[in-house]
PDB file of C-alpha atoms (C1' of nucleotides) in Angstrom:
ATOM      1  CA  MET A   1      72.293 -13.243  64.934  1.00 32.00           C
ATOM      2  CA  GLY A   2      70.192 -14.942  66.969  1.00 29.00           C
ATOM      3  CA  ALA A   3      70.977 -18.596  68.239  1.00 30.00           C
ATOM      4  CA  GLN A   4      72.658 -20.211  65.782  1.00 33.00           C
ATOM      5  CA  VAL A   5      75.171 -22.524  65.578  1.00 34.00           C
ATOM      6  CA  ARG A   6      78.797 -20.504  64.292  1.00 37.00           C
ATOM      7  CA  ASN A   7      81.620 -22.996  63.887  1.00 42.00           C
ATOM      8  CA  TYR A   8      84.208 -22.014  61.530  1.00 40.00           C
ATOM      9  CA  GLY A   9      86.738 -24.732  62.551  1.00 41.00           C
ATOM     10  CA  CYS A  10      84.443 -27.865  61.383  1.00 44.00           C
ATOM     11  CA  ALA A  11      81.546 -27.512  59.445  1.00 47.00           C
ATOM     12  CA  THR A  12      78.376 -28.031  61.288  1.00 46.00           C
ATOM     13  CA  TYR A  13      74.479 -27.819  61.368  1.00 42.00           C
ATOM     14  CA  GLN A  14      71.806 -25.536  62.176  1.00 41.00           C
ATOM     15  CA  ASN A  15      69.812 -27.646  63.645  1.00 42.00           C
ATOM     16  CA  GLU A  16      68.013 -31.637  63.186  1.00 40.00           C
ATOM     17  CA  GLU A  17      66.012 -29.986  60.701  1.00 44.00           C
ATOM     18  CA  ASP A  18      69.173 -28.854  58.595  1.00 47.00           C
ATOM     19  CA  ALA A  19      70.974 -31.625  59.092  1.00 50.00           C
ATOM     20  CA  ASP A  20      72.271 -31.839  55.385  1.00 70.00           C
ATOM     21  CA  ILE A  21      72.963 -28.212  55.489  1.00 83.00           C
ATOM     22  CA  ARG A  22      76.879 -27.880  55.934  1.00 86.00           C
ATOM     23  CA  LYS A  23      78.106 -24.548  57.061  1.00 87.00           C
ATOM     24  CA  GLY A  24      81.593 -23.399  57.990  1.00 87.00           C
ATOM     25  CA  PRO A  25      84.755 -23.541  56.041  1.00 88.00           C
ATOM     26  CA  TRP A  26      84.884 -24.938  52.806  1.00 91.00           C
ATOM     27  CA  THR A  27      86.530 -27.874  52.065  1.00 89.00           C
ATOM     28  CA  VAL A  28      88.690 -28.217  48.644  1.00 88.00           C
ATOM     29  CA  GLU A  29      86.556 -31.251  47.312  1.00 89.00           C
ATOM     30  CA  GLU A  30      83.619 -28.801  48.021  1.00 89.00           C
ATOM     31  CA  ASP A  31      85.516 -25.969  46.049  1.00 89.00           C
ATOM     32  CA  ALA A  32      86.381 -28.414  43.043  1.00 90.00           C
ATOM     33  CA  ILE A  33      82.802 -29.831  42.787  1.00 91.00           C
ATOM     34  CA  LEU A  34      81.492 -26.047  42.867  1.00 90.00           C
ATOM     35  CA  ALA A  35      84.286 -24.752  40.056  1.00 89.00           C
ATOM     36  CA  GLU A  36      83.434 -28.177  37.884  1.00 90.00           C
ATOM     37  CA  TYR A  37      79.507 -27.363  38.271  1.00 89.00           C
ATOM     38  CA  VAL A  38      79.900 -23.850  37.352  1.00 89.00           C
ATOM     39  CA  ALA A  39      82.543 -24.445  34.608  1.00 88.00           C
ATOM     40  CA  ILE A  40      79.741 -26.647  32.690  1.00 88.00           C
ATOM     41  CA  HIS A  41      76.138 -24.535  33.427  1.00 87.00           C
ATOM     42  CA  GLY A  42      77.837 -21.052  33.832  1.00 87.00           C
ATOM     43  CA  GLU A  43      76.874 -18.766  37.012  1.00 86.00           C
ATOM     44  CA  GLY A  44      73.654 -17.937  38.439  1.00 86.00           C
ATOM     45  CA  GLY A  45      70.996 -20.686  39.542  1.00 88.00           C
ATOM     46  CA  TRP A  46      72.683 -21.330  42.734  1.00 90.00           C
ATOM     47  CA  ASN A  47      70.081 -22.996  44.584  1.00 87.00           C
ATOM     48  CA  ALA A  48      70.215 -25.775  41.479  1.00 88.00           C
ATOM     49  CA  ALA A  49      73.734 -25.726  41.348  1.00 89.00           C
ATOM     50  CA  ALA A  50      73.586 -27.034  45.201  1.00 89.00           C
ATOM     51  CA  ARG A  51      70.896 -29.033  44.526  1.00 88.00           C
ATOM     52  CA  CYS A  52      72.674 -30.478  41.485  1.00 89.00           C
ATOM     53  CA  ALA A  53      76.022 -30.730  42.290  1.00 89.00           C
ATOM     54  CA  GLY A  54      75.197 -32.959  45.735  1.00 87.00           C
ATOM     55  CA  LEU A  55      76.644 -30.063  47.799  1.00 88.00           C
ATOM     56  CA  LYS A  56      75.544 -30.228  50.836  1.00 88.00           C
ATOM     57  CA  ARG A  57      75.076 -26.205  50.701  1.00 89.00           C
ATOM     58  CA  THR A  58      72.443 -23.401  50.778  1.00 89.00           C
ATOM     59  CA  GLY A  59      72.538 -21.731  46.791  1.00 90.00           C
ATOM     60  CA  LYS A  60      74.136 -18.369  48.767  1.00 89.00           C
ATOM     61  CA  SER A  61      76.451 -19.947  50.306  1.00 91.00           C
ATOM     62  CA  CYS A  62      77.996 -21.426  47.027  1.00 91.00           C
ATOM     63  CA  ARG A  63      77.198 -18.047  45.158  1.00 89.00           C
ATOM     64  CA  LEU A  64      79.241 -16.632  48.015  1.00 89.00           C
ATOM     65  CA  ARG A  65      81.880 -18.992  47.596  1.00 90.00           C
ATOM     66  CA  TRP A  66      82.303 -18.534  43.919  1.00 91.00           C
ATOM     67  CA  LEU A  67      82.081 -14.878  43.881  1.00 89.00           C
ATOM     68  CA  ASN A  68      84.297 -14.472  46.575  1.00 89.00           C
ATOM     69  CA  TYR A  69      86.931 -16.856  46.015  1.00 90.00           C
ATOM     70  CA  LEU A  70      86.367 -19.337  43.587  1.00 89.00           C
ATOM     71  CA  ARG A  71      86.049 -17.220  39.792  1.00 88.00           C
ATOM     72  CA  PRO A  72      89.153 -16.879  38.462  1.00 87.00           C
ATOM     73  CA  ASP A  73      89.330 -13.438  37.800  1.00 83.00           C
ATOM     74  CA  VAL A  74      89.540 -13.202  41.138  1.00 86.00           C
ATOM     75  CA  ARG A  75      92.066 -10.481  42.423  1.00 83.00           C
ATOM     76  CA  ARG A  76      94.123 -11.501  46.063  1.00 79.00           C
ATOM     77  CA  GLY A  77      97.023  -9.765  47.596  1.00 78.00           C
ATOM     78  CA  ASN A  78      97.147  -6.107  49.235  1.00 80.00           C
ATOM     79  CA  ILE A  79      95.321  -3.393  47.975  1.00 84.00           C
ATOM     80  CA  THR A  80      97.042  -1.405  45.690  1.00 84.00           C
ATOM     81  CA  LEU A  81      97.377   2.293  46.249  1.00 82.00           C
ATOM     82  CA  GLN A  82      95.039   3.034  43.486  1.00 83.00           C
ATOM     83  CA  GLU A  83      92.538   0.787  44.628  1.00 87.00           C
ATOM     84  CA  GLN A  84      92.784   2.903  48.275  1.00 86.00           C
ATOM     85  CA  LEU A  85      92.200   5.943  46.372  1.00 86.00           C
ATOM     86  CA  LEU A  86      89.183   4.462  44.414  1.00 86.00           C
ATOM     87  CA  ILE A  87      88.094   3.059  47.191  1.00 87.00           C
ATOM     88  CA  LEU A  88      88.051   6.844  49.370  1.00 86.00           C
ATOM     89  CA  GLU A  89      86.869   8.505  46.488  1.00 85.00           C
ATOM     90  CA  LEU A  90      84.230   6.137  45.559  1.00 86.00           C
ATOM     91  CA  HIS A  91      83.286   5.478  49.208  1.00 86.00           C
ATOM     92  CA  SER A  92      83.177   9.425  49.256  1.00 83.00           C
ATOM     93  CA  ARG A  93      80.929   9.460  46.564  1.00 83.00           C
ATOM     94  CA  TRP A  94      78.426   6.438  47.144  1.00 84.00           C
ATOM     95  CA  GLY A  95      78.432   5.695  50.564  1.00 83.00           C
ATOM     96  CA  ASN A  96      78.547   1.952  51.678  1.00 85.00           C
ATOM     97  CA  ARG A  97      77.651   0.560  48.606  1.00 86.00           C
ATOM     98  CA  TRP A  98      80.421  -1.666  48.474  1.00 89.00           C
ATOM     99  CA  SER A  99      78.888  -3.948  45.144  1.00 86.00           C
ATOM    100  CA  LYS A 100      78.692  -0.630  43.291  1.00 86.00           C
ATOM    101  CA  ILE A 101      82.418   0.755  44.069  1.00 87.00           C
ATOM    102  CA  ALA A 102      83.631  -3.218  43.840  1.00 88.00           C
ATOM    103  CA  GLN A 103      82.514  -2.676  39.677  1.00 86.00           C
ATOM    104  CA  TYR A 104      85.433  -0.507  39.738  1.00 86.00           C
ATOM    105  CA  LEU A 105      88.063  -2.242  41.065  1.00 87.00           C
ATOM    106  CA  PRO A 106      88.337  -5.466  38.974  1.00 85.00           C
ATOM    107  CA  GLY A 107      88.733  -8.412  40.537  1.00 86.00           C
ATOM    108  CA  ARG A 108      88.377  -7.048  43.600  1.00 89.00           C
ATOM    109  CA  THR A 109      85.049  -8.247  45.745  1.00 89.00           C
ATOM    110  CA  ASP A 110      82.419  -6.424  47.382  1.00 87.00           C
ATOM    111  CA  ASN A 111      83.754  -8.340  50.704  1.00 89.00           C
ATOM    112  CA  GLU A 112      87.243  -7.628  50.640  1.00 89.00           C
ATOM    113  CA  ILE A 113      86.718  -3.832  49.449  1.00 90.00           C
ATOM    114  CA  LYS A 114      83.907  -3.687  52.876  1.00 88.00           C
ATOM    115  CA  ASN A 115      86.749  -5.364  55.064  1.00 88.00           C
ATOM    116  CA  TYR A 116      89.369  -3.196  53.518  1.00 88.00           C
ATOM    117  CA  TRP A 117      87.041  -0.002  55.123  1.00 87.00           C
ATOM    118  CA  ARG A 118      86.267  -1.646  58.466  1.00 83.00           C
ATOM    119  CA  THR A 119      90.024  -2.958  59.464  1.00 82.00           C
ATOM    120  CA  ARG A 120      91.527   0.133  57.970  1.00 83.00           C
ATOM    121  CA  VAL A 121      89.651   3.519  57.257  1.00 83.00           C
ATOM    122  CA  GLN A 122      87.444   3.051  59.982  1.00 80.00           C
ATOM    123  CA  LYS A 123      90.191   2.376  62.512  1.00 77.00           C
ATOM    124  CA  GLN A 124      91.539   5.750  61.884  1.00 77.00           C
ATOM    125  CA  ALA A 125      88.258   7.320  62.181  1.00 78.00           C
ATOM    126  CA  LYS A 126      88.507   5.290  65.784  1.00 74.00           C
ATOM    127  CA  GLN A 127      92.279   6.208  66.536  1.00 72.00           C
ATOM    128  CA  LEU A 128      90.990  10.267  65.633  1.00 72.00           C
ATOM    129  CA  LYS A 129      88.295   9.722  67.972  1.00 73.00           C
ATOM    130  CA  CYS A 130      85.390  10.830  65.239  1.00 75.00           C
ATOM    131  CA  ASP A 131      83.067   9.458  63.249  1.00 76.00           C
ATOM    132  CA  VAL A 132      83.897   7.686  59.810  1.00 78.00           C
ATOM    133  CA  ASN A 133      81.283   9.243  58.345  1.00 75.00           C
ATOM    134  CA  SER A 134      81.584  12.815  60.175  1.00 78.00           C
ATOM    135  CA  LYS A 135      82.792  15.632  58.352  1.00 80.00           C
ATOM    136  CA  GLN A 136      85.904  15.959  60.236  1.00 79.00           C
ATOM    137  CA  PHE A 137      86.969  12.782  59.225  1.00 80.00           C
ATOM    138  CA  ARG A 138      85.702  13.066  55.642  1.00 81.00           C
ATOM    139  CA  ASP A 139      87.933  15.826  55.351  1.00 81.00           C
ATOM    140  CA  ALA A 140      90.880  14.422  56.542  1.00 80.00           C
ATOM    141  CA  MET A 141      90.522  11.753  54.242  1.00 81.00           C
ATOM    142  CA  ARG A 142      89.896  14.317  51.443  1.00 82.00           C
ATOM    143  CA  TYR A 143      92.728  16.897  52.305  1.00 83.00           C
ATOM    144  CA  ILE A 144      95.163  15.106  53.602  1.00 81.00           C
ATOM    145  CA  TRP A 145      95.236  10.914  52.905  1.00 81.00           C
ATOM    146  CA  MET A 146      94.243  11.114  48.868  1.00 84.00           C
ATOM    147  CA  PRO A 147      96.498  14.010  47.968  1.00 84.00           C
ATOM    148  CA  ARG A 148      99.077  11.810  49.249  1.00 82.00           C
ATOM    149  CA  LEU A 149      98.126   9.082  47.843  1.00 82.00           C
ATOM    150  CA  VAL A 150      97.716  11.001  44.875  1.00 84.00           C
ATOM    151  CA  GLU A 151     101.146  12.171  45.256  1.00 84.00           C
ATOM    152  CA  ARG A 152     102.655   8.506  46.001  1.00 82.00           C
ATOM    153  CA  ILE A 153     101.114   7.213  42.791  1.00 81.00           C
ATOM    154  CA  GLN A 154     102.573   9.572  41.047  1.00 82.00           C
ATOM    155  CA  ALA A 155     106.089   8.969  42.100  1.00 82.00           C
ATOM    156  CA  ALA A 156     105.451   5.196  41.576  1.00 77.00           C
ATOM    157  CA  SER A 157     104.576   5.743  38.216  1.00 73.00           C
ATOM    158  CA  GLY A 158     107.107   8.386  37.314  1.00 72.00           C
ATOM    159  CA  SER A 159     104.923  11.048  36.807  1.00 55.00           C
ATOM    160  CA  SER A 160     106.513  14.714  37.011  1.00 49.00           C
ATOM    161  CA  THR A 161     103.384  16.977  37.304  1.00 46.00           C
ATOM    162  CA  GLY A 162     104.926  17.845  40.395  1.00 42.00           C
ATOM    163  CA  HIS A 163     101.440  18.098  42.652  1.00 46.00           C
ATOM    164  CA  SER A 164      98.504  16.350  43.356  1.00 45.00           C
ATOM    165  CA  ASN A 165      95.334  17.684  40.971  1.00 45.00           C
ATOM    166  CA  TYR A 166      92.131  17.762  43.117  1.00 45.00           C
ATOM    167  CA  SER A 167      90.725  20.769  41.349  1.00 38.00           C
ATOM    168  CA  SER A 168      88.217  18.614  39.952  1.00 39.00           C
ATOM    169  CA  ILE A 169      86.253  17.851  43.697  1.00 38.00           C
ATOM    170  CA  ASN A 170      83.370  20.486  44.006  1.00 39.00           C
ATOM    171  CA  HIS A 171      83.131  22.124  47.606  1.00 37.00           C
ATOM    172  CA  ASN A 172      81.801  19.075  49.030  1.00 38.00           C
ATOM    173  CA  GLY A 173      84.682  17.462  48.131  1.00 39.00           C
ATOM    174  CA  VAL A 174      82.769  15.060  45.720  1.00 39.00           C
ATOM    175  CA  PRO A 175      84.601  14.293  42.189  1.00 41.00           C
ATOM    176  CA  ILE A 176      82.476  16.612  39.619  1.00 39.00           C
ATOM    177  CA  SER A 177      79.976  14.505  37.269  1.00 42.00           C
ATOM    178  CA  ASN A 178      78.894  15.249  34.208  1.00 42.00           C
ATOM    179  CA  GLU A 179      75.845  14.563  33.012  1.00 38.00           C
ATOM    180  CA  THR A 180      75.818  11.083  32.939  1.00 41.00           C
ATOM    181  CA  GLY A 181      76.883  10.600  36.500  1.00 41.00           C
ATOM    182  CA  GLU A 182      80.615   9.526  35.670  1.00 45.00           C
ATOM    183  CA  ILE A 183      83.429  11.184  37.377  1.00 44.00           C
ATOM    184  CA  ASN A 184      85.295  13.915  35.965  1.00 46.00           C
ATOM    185  CA  ASN A 185      88.172  14.260  37.831  1.00 50.00           C
ATOM    186  CA  PRO A 186      91.803  13.551  36.330  1.00 44.00           C
ATOM    187  CA  MET A 187      93.326  12.200  39.336  1.00 47.00           C
ATOM    188  CA  ILE A 188      90.498   9.660  39.066  1.00 50.00           C
ATOM    189  CA  GLU A 189      90.543   8.896  35.683  1.00 51.00           C
ATOM    190  CA  LEU A 190      94.193   8.063  36.031  1.00 50.00           C
ATOM    191  CA  VAL A 191      93.443   5.079  38.246  1.00 51.00           C
ATOM    192  CA  MET A 192      89.949   4.762  37.325  1.00 54.00           C
ATOM    193  CA  PRO A 193      89.043   1.925  35.260  1.00 54.00           C
ATOM    194  CA  GLU A 194      86.135   0.413  33.406  1.00 54.00           C
ATOM    195  CA  PRO A 195      83.621  -0.769  35.332  1.00 54.00           C
ATOM    196  CA  SER A 196      83.749  -4.169  33.966  1.00 45.00           C
ATOM    197  CA  GLY A 197      86.808  -6.279  33.057  1.00 40.00           C
ATOM    198  CA  SER A 198      89.694  -4.120  32.605  1.00 40.00           C
ATOM    199  CA  SER A 199      93.497  -4.539  33.884  1.00 38.00           C
ATOM    200  CA  LEU A 200      95.252  -2.483  36.572  1.00 38.00           C
ATOM    201  CA  GLU A 201      98.109  -4.666  36.059  1.00 37.00           C
ATOM    202  CA  SER A 202     100.069  -1.218  34.201  1.00 37.00           C
ATOM    203  CA  LEU A 203      99.342   0.923  37.194  1.00 37.00           C
ATOM    204  CA  ASP A 204      99.848  -2.011  39.688  1.00 40.00           C
ATOM    205  CA  THR A 205     101.665  -0.533  42.396  1.00 44.00           C
ATOM    206  CA  GLN A 206     102.097  -3.044  45.720  1.00 42.00           C
ATOM    207  CA  VAL A 207     101.910  -2.169  48.937  1.00 42.00           C
ATOM    208  CA  SER A 208     102.312  -3.790  52.393  1.00 41.00           C
ATOM    209  CA  PRO A 209      99.563  -3.982  54.167  1.00 39.00           C
ATOM    210  CA  VAL A 210     101.065  -0.706  56.609  1.00 39.00           C
ATOM    211  CA  SER A 211     101.400   1.128  53.351  1.00 40.00           C
ATOM    212  CA  ASP A 212      98.177   2.432  53.470  1.00 42.00           C
ATOM    213  CA  VAL A 213      96.428   5.371  54.410  1.00 44.00           C
ATOM    214  CA  THR A 214      97.799   4.958  57.287  1.00 42.00           C
ATOM    215  CA  GLU A 215     101.255   5.786  55.980  1.00 41.00           C
ATOM    216  CA  TYR A 216     102.580   8.333  54.179  1.00 39.00           C
ATOM    217  CA  GLN A 217     105.732   8.860  52.446  1.00 37.00           C
ATOM    218  CA  ASN A 218     107.464  12.249  53.391  1.00 37.00           C
ATOM    219  CA  PRO A 219     106.614  15.022  51.478  1.00 35.00           C
ATOM    220  CA  THR A 220     110.044  16.732  50.144  1.00 33.00           C
ATOM    221  CA  SER A 221     107.890  20.215  50.293  1.00 32.00           C
ATOM    222  CA  VAL A 222     104.464  21.548  51.302  1.00 33.00           C
ATOM    223  CA  GLN A 223     103.976  21.830  47.509  1.00 37.00           C
ATOM    224  CA  ASN A 224     101.415  23.761  45.921  1.00 37.00           C
ATOM    225  CA  VAL A 225      98.521  21.864  47.801  1.00 38.00           C
ATOM    226  CA  SER A 226      96.484  25.156  48.668  1.00 38.00           C
ATOM    227  CA  GLY A 227      93.841  24.217  45.736  1.00 42.00           C
ATOM    228  CA  LEU A 228      93.175  21.281  47.424  1.00 44.00           C
ATOM    229  CA  TYR A 229      91.706  22.566  50.299  1.00 47.00           C
ATOM    230  CA  PRO A 230      88.308  24.006  51.074  1.00 49.00           C
ATOM    231  CA  GLU A 231      88.358  27.292  50.015  1.00 49.00           C
ATOM    232  CA  GLY A 232      89.159  30.034  52.894  1.00 51.00           C
ATOM    233  CA  GLU A 233      90.675  27.060  55.017  1.00 52.00           C
ATOM    234  CA  SER A 234      93.921  26.328  52.696  1.00 50.00           C
ATOM    235  CA  ASP A 235      95.852  27.853  55.518  1.00 51.00           C
ATOM    236  CA  ARG A 236      95.058  25.866  58.275  1.00 51.00           C
ATOM    237  CA  TRP A 237      94.860  22.696  56.462  1.00 49.00           C
ATOM    238  CA  ILE A 238      98.456  23.448  54.942  1.00 46.00           C
ATOM    239  CA  GLU A 239      99.384  24.593  58.216  1.00 49.00           C
ATOM    240  CA  MET A 240      98.614  20.656  59.567  1.00 48.00           C
ATOM    241  CA  GLU A 241     100.481  19.372  56.745  1.00 46.00           C
ATOM    242  CA  MET A 242     103.790  21.494  57.789  1.00 43.00           C
ATOM    243  CA  GLN A 243     102.887  20.500  61.649  1.00 43.00           C
ATOM    244  CA  SER A 244     102.904  16.544  60.634  1.00 42.00           C
ATOM    245  CA  ASN A 245     106.310  17.436  58.814  1.00 40.00           C
ATOM    246  CA  ILE A 246     108.184  19.384  61.450  1.00 34.00           C
ATOM    247  CA  VAL A 247     106.101  16.285  64.269  1.00 36.00           C
ATOM    248  CA  ASN A 248     108.097  13.591  62.070  1.00 36.00           C
ATOM    249  CA  GLY A 249     111.481  15.585  61.240  1.00 33.00           C
ATOM    250  CA  GLY A 250     111.479  15.585  58.104  1.00 31.00           C
ATOM    251  CA  GLU A 251     112.179  12.109  57.936  1.00 30.00           C
ATOM    252  CA  SER A 252     109.670   9.290  56.161  1.00 30.00           C
ATOM    253  CA  LEU A 253     106.784   8.879  58.330  1.00 30.00           C
ATOM    254  CA  GLU A 254     106.031   5.975  60.055  1.00 33.00           C
ATOM    255  CA  SER A 255     102.611   7.038  60.653  1.00 42.00           C
ATOM    256  CA  LEU A 256     100.887   9.981  60.185  1.00 43.00           C
ATOM    257  CA  TRP A 257      98.874   8.892  63.356  1.00 43.00           C
ATOM    258  CA  ASN A 258     101.143   8.709  66.103  1.00 44.00           C
ATOM    259  CA  GLU A 259     100.039   9.984  68.980  1.00 47.00           C
ATOM    260  CA  GLU A 260     101.044  13.553  68.775  1.00 49.00           C
ATOM    261  CA  ASN A 261      99.871  13.865  65.361  1.00 49.00           C
ATOM    262  CA  ILE A 262      96.066  12.582  66.294  1.00 46.00           C
ATOM    263  CA  TRP A 263      95.940  15.168  69.074  1.00 53.00           C
ATOM    264  CA  PHE A 264      97.178  17.549  66.751  1.00 52.00           C
ATOM    265  CA  LEU A 265      94.530  17.014  64.071  1.00 48.00           C
ATOM    266  CA  GLN A 266      92.023  16.529  66.789  1.00 48.00           C
ATOM    267  CA  GLN A 267      92.871  20.011  67.920  1.00 57.00           C
ATOM    268  CA  GLN A 268      92.544  21.497  64.337  1.00 53.00           C
ATOM    269  CA  LEU A 269      89.169  19.295  63.938  1.00 48.00           C
ATOM    270  CA  MET A 270      87.420  21.286  66.483  1.00 50.00           C
TER     271      MET A 270
ATOM    272  C1'  DA B   1     107.829 -20.869  75.495  1.00 67.22           C
ATOM    273  C1'  DA B   2     102.960 -19.111  76.822  1.00 67.22           C
ATOM    274  C1'  DG B   3      99.499 -16.293  77.388  1.00 67.22           C
ATOM    275  C1'  DC B   4      97.213 -11.986  75.421  1.00 67.22           C
ATOM    276  C1'  DA B   5      95.627  -8.282  72.442  1.00 67.22           C
ATOM    277  C1'  DC B   6      94.810  -7.085  67.967  1.00 67.22           C
ATOM    278  C1'  DT B   7      93.999  -7.514  62.944  1.00 67.22           C
ATOM    279  C1'  DC B   8      92.184  -9.778  58.749  1.00 67.22           C
ATOM    280  C1'  DC B   9      89.383 -12.138  56.061  1.00 67.22           C
ATOM    281  C1'  DA B  10      86.292 -15.730  55.192  1.00 67.22           C
ATOM    282  C1'  DA B  11      81.617 -16.756  55.954  1.00 67.22           C
ATOM    283  C1'  DC B  12      77.469 -16.312  57.855  1.00 67.22           C
ATOM    284  C1'  DC B  13      72.555 -13.825  58.833  1.00 67.22           C
ATOM    285  C1'  DG B  14      68.559 -10.380  57.619  1.00 67.22           C
ATOM    286  C1'  DC B  15      66.098  -8.300  54.456  1.00 67.22           C
ATOM    287  C1'  DG B  16      64.840  -6.366  50.343  1.00 67.22           C
ATOM    288  C1'  DA B  17      64.440  -6.422  45.429  1.00 67.22           C
ATOM    289  C1'  DC B  18      62.993  -8.980  41.422  1.00 67.22           C
ATOM    290  C1'  DT B  19      60.616 -12.618  38.752  1.00 67.22           C
ATOM    291  C1'  DA B  20      57.303 -16.285  37.242  1.00 67.22           C
ATOM    292  C1'  DA B  21      53.748 -18.536  38.706  1.00 67.22           C
TER     293       DA B  21
ATOM    294  C1'  DC C   1      46.980  -9.121  42.986  1.00 67.22           C
ATOM    295  C1'  DT C   2      49.370 -12.486  45.711  1.00 67.22           C
ATOM    296  C1'  DT C   3      52.469 -15.727  46.771  1.00 67.22           C
ATOM    297  C1'  DA C   4      56.915 -17.948  46.517  1.00 67.22           C
ATOM    298  C1'  DG C   5      61.248 -18.903  44.954  1.00 67.22           C
ATOM    299  C1'  DT C   6      65.683 -16.741  44.087  1.00 67.22           C
ATOM    300  C1'  DC C   7      69.142 -13.043  44.095  1.00 67.22           C
ATOM    301  C1'  DG C   8      72.456  -9.945  45.934  1.00 67.22           C
ATOM    302  C1'  DC C   9      73.814  -6.554  49.048  1.00 67.22           C
ATOM    303  C1'  DG C  10      75.280  -4.469  53.547  1.00 67.22           C
ATOM    304  C1'  DG C  11      76.135  -5.845  58.415  1.00 67.22           C
ATOM    305  C1'  DT C  12      78.099  -8.621  61.609  1.00 67.22           C
ATOM    306  C1'  DT C  13      81.271 -12.134  63.619  1.00 67.22           C
ATOM    307  C1'  DG C  14      84.181 -16.304  64.717  1.00 67.22           C
ATOM    308  C1'  DG C  15      88.897 -18.039  64.312  1.00 67.22           C
ATOM    309  C1'  DA C  16      93.646 -18.177  62.296  1.00 67.22           C
ATOM    310  C1'  DG C  17      97.394 -15.557  62.576  1.00 67.22           C
ATOM    311  C1'  DT C  18     100.772 -12.482  64.115  1.00 67.22           C
ATOM    312  C1'  DG C  19     103.051  -9.665  67.216  1.00 67.22           C
ATOM    313  C1'  DC C  20     103.928  -8.085  71.374  1.00 67.22           C
ATOM    314  C1'  DT C  21     105.192  -9.105  76.479  1.00 67.22           C
TER     315       DT C  21
END
DNA sequence: AAGCACTCCAACCGCGACTAA
DNA sequence: CTTAGTCGCGGTTGGAGTGCT
């Protein structure tokens, strides 16, 4: 980052030459000016927008402010279960392609998804003492978190299919795609909107900030999940599931990742 | 009540891709 | 072909907010 000045408390300047360029938090007035400009001229041409609107901001800053905050269709608030599942699924497919992932979550910005990943998902990897990109962690996501999320989504939407269906995930855990590269996974279809503009409202199961991948409802039983796990490893994974239930005494789980479970998972993942 | 630790998010930066002159 | 300007993406970070001691 170098020696540039950061001061989010009040807008500041990088150096003498940039004394006309404001940095830091946007004011209400600046927001209004930018929103009005875009309403008249449309999106794009951000450098011109900054100049013509009289904003002492860089074009980049204007673009970011518009896309991440001022845009009328920006969704704010908790990431839903469906969105969590989509993020996990799409990240396993595309990696850190945040903008691409964001296309499938209407109203969510790449920045927001990136923040979610870093603050929630990477935190869990850290707790498990494994790299977020490691096979172990990906497996934990794929064979435990994601099926659980699916179950919760189904429970919340009143579906009675009875068990998670991840059968269209291949042996690498990647959802099987058709020739066009589209994901062909019934559970993902359940939650995945078109990349442009459609709404998630009908499936909008809001969750609290703590009710993300770190916390699960206790499944009533370890049910029909063997098909979810890697070939030849289902026993081991089912055992992990059962162990996590035993450890939690059948009560609803405060968190799957209490110390005991983390230790247990680490042993299993060795 | 105060201080500390931690979480979350807005906003920054560097860099690569694209495009027009 | 080269160059300059612009845009978009992914990584990083400061600070406000919140919870805990």
